[in-house]
XYZ file of C-alpha atoms in Angstrom:
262
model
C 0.000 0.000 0.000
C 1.634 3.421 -0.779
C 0.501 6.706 0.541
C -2.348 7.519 -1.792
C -4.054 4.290 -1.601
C -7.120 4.304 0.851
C -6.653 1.934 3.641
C -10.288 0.577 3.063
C -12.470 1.268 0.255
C -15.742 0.579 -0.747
C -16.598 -0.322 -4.382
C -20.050 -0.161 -5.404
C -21.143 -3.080 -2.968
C -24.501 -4.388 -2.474
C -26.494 -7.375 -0.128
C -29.849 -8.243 -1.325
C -32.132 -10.458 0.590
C -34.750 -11.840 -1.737
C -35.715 -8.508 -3.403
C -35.117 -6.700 -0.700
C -32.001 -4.471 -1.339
C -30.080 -3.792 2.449
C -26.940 -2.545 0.916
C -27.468 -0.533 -2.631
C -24.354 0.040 -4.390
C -22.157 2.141 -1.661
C -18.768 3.140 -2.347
C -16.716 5.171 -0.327
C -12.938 5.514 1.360
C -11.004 5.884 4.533
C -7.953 7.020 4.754
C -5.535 5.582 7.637
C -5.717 7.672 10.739
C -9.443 9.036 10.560
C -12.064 8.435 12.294
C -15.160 8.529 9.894
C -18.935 7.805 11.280
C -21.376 5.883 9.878
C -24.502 7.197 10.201
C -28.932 6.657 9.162
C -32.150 6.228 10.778
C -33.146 3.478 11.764
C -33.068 0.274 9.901
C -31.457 1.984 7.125
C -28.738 -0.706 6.352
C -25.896 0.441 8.784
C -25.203 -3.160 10.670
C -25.742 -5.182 7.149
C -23.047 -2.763 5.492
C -20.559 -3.225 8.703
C -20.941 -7.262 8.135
C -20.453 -6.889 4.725
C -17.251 -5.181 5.048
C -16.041 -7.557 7.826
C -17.264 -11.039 6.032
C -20.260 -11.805 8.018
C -22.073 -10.829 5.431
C -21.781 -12.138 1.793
C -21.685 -9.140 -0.798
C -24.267 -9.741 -3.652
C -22.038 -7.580 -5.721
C -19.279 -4.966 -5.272
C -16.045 -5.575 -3.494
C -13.896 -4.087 -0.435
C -10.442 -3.864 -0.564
C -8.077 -3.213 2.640
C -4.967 -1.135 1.662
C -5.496 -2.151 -1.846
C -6.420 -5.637 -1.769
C -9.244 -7.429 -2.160
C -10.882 -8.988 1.103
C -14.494 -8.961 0.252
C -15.451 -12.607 -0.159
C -12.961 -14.166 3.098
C -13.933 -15.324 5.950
C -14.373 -13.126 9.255
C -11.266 -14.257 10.440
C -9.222 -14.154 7.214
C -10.419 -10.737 7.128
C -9.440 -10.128 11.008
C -6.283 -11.319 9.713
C -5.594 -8.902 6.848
C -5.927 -6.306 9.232
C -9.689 -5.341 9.750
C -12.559 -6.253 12.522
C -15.281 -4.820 14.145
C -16.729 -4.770 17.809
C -20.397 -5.897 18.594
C -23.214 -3.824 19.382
C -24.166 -5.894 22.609
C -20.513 -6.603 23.741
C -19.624 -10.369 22.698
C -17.648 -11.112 25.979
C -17.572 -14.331 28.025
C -18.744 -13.777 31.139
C -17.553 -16.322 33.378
C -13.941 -15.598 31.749
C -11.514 -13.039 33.229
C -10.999 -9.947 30.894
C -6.905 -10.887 30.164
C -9.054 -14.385 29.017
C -11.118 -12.790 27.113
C -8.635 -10.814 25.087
C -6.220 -13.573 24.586
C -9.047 -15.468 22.902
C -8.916 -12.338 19.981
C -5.169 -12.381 20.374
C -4.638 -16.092 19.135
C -5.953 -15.358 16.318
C -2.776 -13.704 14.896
C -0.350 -15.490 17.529
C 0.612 -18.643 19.004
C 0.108 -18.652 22.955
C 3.028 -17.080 24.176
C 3.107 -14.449 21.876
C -0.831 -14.004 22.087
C -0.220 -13.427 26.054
C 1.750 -10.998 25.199
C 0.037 -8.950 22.923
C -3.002 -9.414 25.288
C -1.452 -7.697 27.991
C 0.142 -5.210 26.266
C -3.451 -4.175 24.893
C -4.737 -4.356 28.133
C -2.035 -2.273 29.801
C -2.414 0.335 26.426
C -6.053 0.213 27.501
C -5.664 1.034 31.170
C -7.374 -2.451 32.148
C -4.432 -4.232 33.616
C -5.538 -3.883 37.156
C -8.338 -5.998 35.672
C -6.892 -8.316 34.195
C -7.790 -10.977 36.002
C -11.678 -9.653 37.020
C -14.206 -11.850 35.922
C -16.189 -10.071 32.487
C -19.651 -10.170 34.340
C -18.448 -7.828 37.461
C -17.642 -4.663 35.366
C -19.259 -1.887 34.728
C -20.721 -1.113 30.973
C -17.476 1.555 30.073
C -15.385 -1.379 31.458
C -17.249 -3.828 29.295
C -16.684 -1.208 26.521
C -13.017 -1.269 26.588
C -12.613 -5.013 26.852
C -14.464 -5.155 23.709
C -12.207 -2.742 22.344
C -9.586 -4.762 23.732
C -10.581 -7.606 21.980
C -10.624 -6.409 18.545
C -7.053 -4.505 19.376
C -5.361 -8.108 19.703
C -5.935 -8.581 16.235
C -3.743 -5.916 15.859
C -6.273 -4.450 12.943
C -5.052 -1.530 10.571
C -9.293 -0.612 11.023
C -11.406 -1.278 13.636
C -15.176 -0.945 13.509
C -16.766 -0.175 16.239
C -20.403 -0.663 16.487
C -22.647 1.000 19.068
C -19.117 0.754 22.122
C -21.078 3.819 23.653
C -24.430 2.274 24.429
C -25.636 2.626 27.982
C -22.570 5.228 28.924
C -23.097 7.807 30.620
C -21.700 11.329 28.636
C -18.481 11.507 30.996
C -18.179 8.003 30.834
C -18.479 8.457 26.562
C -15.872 11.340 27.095
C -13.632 8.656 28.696
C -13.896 6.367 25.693
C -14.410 9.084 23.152
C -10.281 9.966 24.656
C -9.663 6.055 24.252
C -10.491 6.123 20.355
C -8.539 9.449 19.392
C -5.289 8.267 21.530
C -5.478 5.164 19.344
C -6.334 7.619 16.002
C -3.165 9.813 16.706
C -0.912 6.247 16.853
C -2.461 5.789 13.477
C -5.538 3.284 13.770
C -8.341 3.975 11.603
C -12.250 4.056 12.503
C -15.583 3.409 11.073
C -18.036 4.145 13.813
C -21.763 3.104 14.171
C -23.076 5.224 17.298
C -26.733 6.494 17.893
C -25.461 9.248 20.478
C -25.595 12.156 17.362
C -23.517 14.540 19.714
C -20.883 12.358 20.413
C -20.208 11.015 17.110
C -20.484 14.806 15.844
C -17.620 15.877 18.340
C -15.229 12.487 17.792
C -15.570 11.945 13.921
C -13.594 13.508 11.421
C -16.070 12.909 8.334
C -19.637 11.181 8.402
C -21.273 9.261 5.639
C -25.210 8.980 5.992
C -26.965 5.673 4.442
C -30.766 5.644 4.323
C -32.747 2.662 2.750
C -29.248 1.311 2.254
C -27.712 3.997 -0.376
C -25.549 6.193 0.860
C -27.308 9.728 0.720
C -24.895 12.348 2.108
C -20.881 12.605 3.376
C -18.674 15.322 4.389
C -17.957 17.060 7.845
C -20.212 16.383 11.014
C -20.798 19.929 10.250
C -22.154 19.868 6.483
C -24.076 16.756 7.046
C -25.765 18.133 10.347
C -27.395 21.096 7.924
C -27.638 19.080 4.893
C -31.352 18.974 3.862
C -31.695 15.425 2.807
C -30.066 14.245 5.758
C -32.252 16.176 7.858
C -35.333 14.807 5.828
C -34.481 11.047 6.714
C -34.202 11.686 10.175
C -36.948 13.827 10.724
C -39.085 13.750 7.491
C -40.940 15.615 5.030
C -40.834 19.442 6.007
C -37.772 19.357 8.148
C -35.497 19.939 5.181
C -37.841 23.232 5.086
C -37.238 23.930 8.348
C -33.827 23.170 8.333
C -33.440 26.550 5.565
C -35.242 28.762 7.520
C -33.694 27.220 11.340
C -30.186 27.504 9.876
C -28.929 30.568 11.260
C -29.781 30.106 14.826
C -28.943 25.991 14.608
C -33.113 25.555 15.888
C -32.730 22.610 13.226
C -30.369 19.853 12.291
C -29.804 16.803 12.913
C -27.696 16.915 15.845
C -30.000 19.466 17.658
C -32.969 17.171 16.268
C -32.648 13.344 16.243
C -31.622 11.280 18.339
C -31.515 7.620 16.322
């Protein structure tokens, strides 16, 4: 991969299930060291697009490539091992297995055990969890829970991680806490895609957004262009917001930060 070549990118990929089309020909790029947020109301296509790009979903057409090669069509864990994997929306963590346990199970992916014990606790230690290590999963709290599953994905030592919905159920300083997390790991050079449904934190951690509705991808730019774009602010709030959104402009009284909270 040289410098110019996007360190994921999208081509043109769609899922259909029977005739219903989940995924409808998105494209787009990241670059390495952003974090870029994916965005839509509900049930627009966000989770099928994040398995498609991970292999846990087959693509009915299209293809993803990961700094410039072709991944779309491998297994989850071929994919893992290229250098891409995602977190789960309700944290997939054994919970009768100590957090260092849990991470070493992501770690041996890549490693054999020795090695994988290593990389585990360095993670864990990167993390700020190593007082933990050895806690059973079920006794933390949710931002604890959060940054084992974070954890977990880091062992793979990905060159992007997804991370879907890691700030459910946070409180906002305890979102602040992880929000730091993510951009310490950004300025090392890790690249995100993020799923969240808190608007005002994804608006204040993300460096671009892209907005998919009825699985097409309808807007991208800044948080700051898509919060006043009118056809994002239609598909959250519907006809006669985009309206609103002209006349609201000046005094922010409408967009889609201010306004939705899917």
């Amino acid at each position: 991969m040289n410098a110019h070549t996007p360190v994921l990118e999208a081509q043109a990929i769609a899922v259909t299930f029977g005739g219903l089309k989940a995924v409808d020909g998105i494209s787009f790029t990241l670059k390495a060291g952003e974090i870029v947020g994916l965005i839509g109301p509900n049930g627009a296509g966000k989770t099928t697009l994040f398995n498609a790009l991970v292999g846990l979903q087959r693509l009915t057409s299209g293809q993803v490539l990961l700094g410039g090669d072709k991944v779309s069509g491998l297994k989850p864990h071929r994919v893992a091992g290229k250098g891409m994997t995602k977190t789960f929306q309700n944290a997939a963590l054994f919970p009768d297995m100590s957090v260092l346990e849990n991470v070493l199970t992501a770690a041996l992916l890549r490693h054999d055990l020795a090695s994988a014990r290593e990389r585990a606790g360095a993670v864990l230690h990167r993390l700020g969890l190593g007082a933990i290590a050895q806690t059973d999963v079920a006794d933390l709290t949710f931002p604890q829970k959060a940054l084992v599953e974070m954890a977990r994905a880091l062992a793979t030592e990905p060159k992007v991680l997804l991370l879907d919905e890691v700030m459910a159920a946070l409180t906002p300083s305890e979102m602040d806490e992880v929000m730091a997390v993510i951009r310490s790991l950004r300025d090392e050079g890790l690249t995100f895609l993020v799923v969240e449904h808190h608007m005002r934190a994804i608006m204040a951690l993300c460096d671009r957004l892209l907005v998919v509705n009825f699985g097409r991808l309808i807007a991208q730019g800044t948080p700051a262009e898509v919060a006043n774009d009118p056809v994002v602010i239609e598909a959250y709030l519907g006809q006669g917001a985009a309206h609103g959104a002209a006349t609201g402009a000046a005094t922010g009284s409408t967009t889609v930060a201010g306004g939705a909270h899917a």
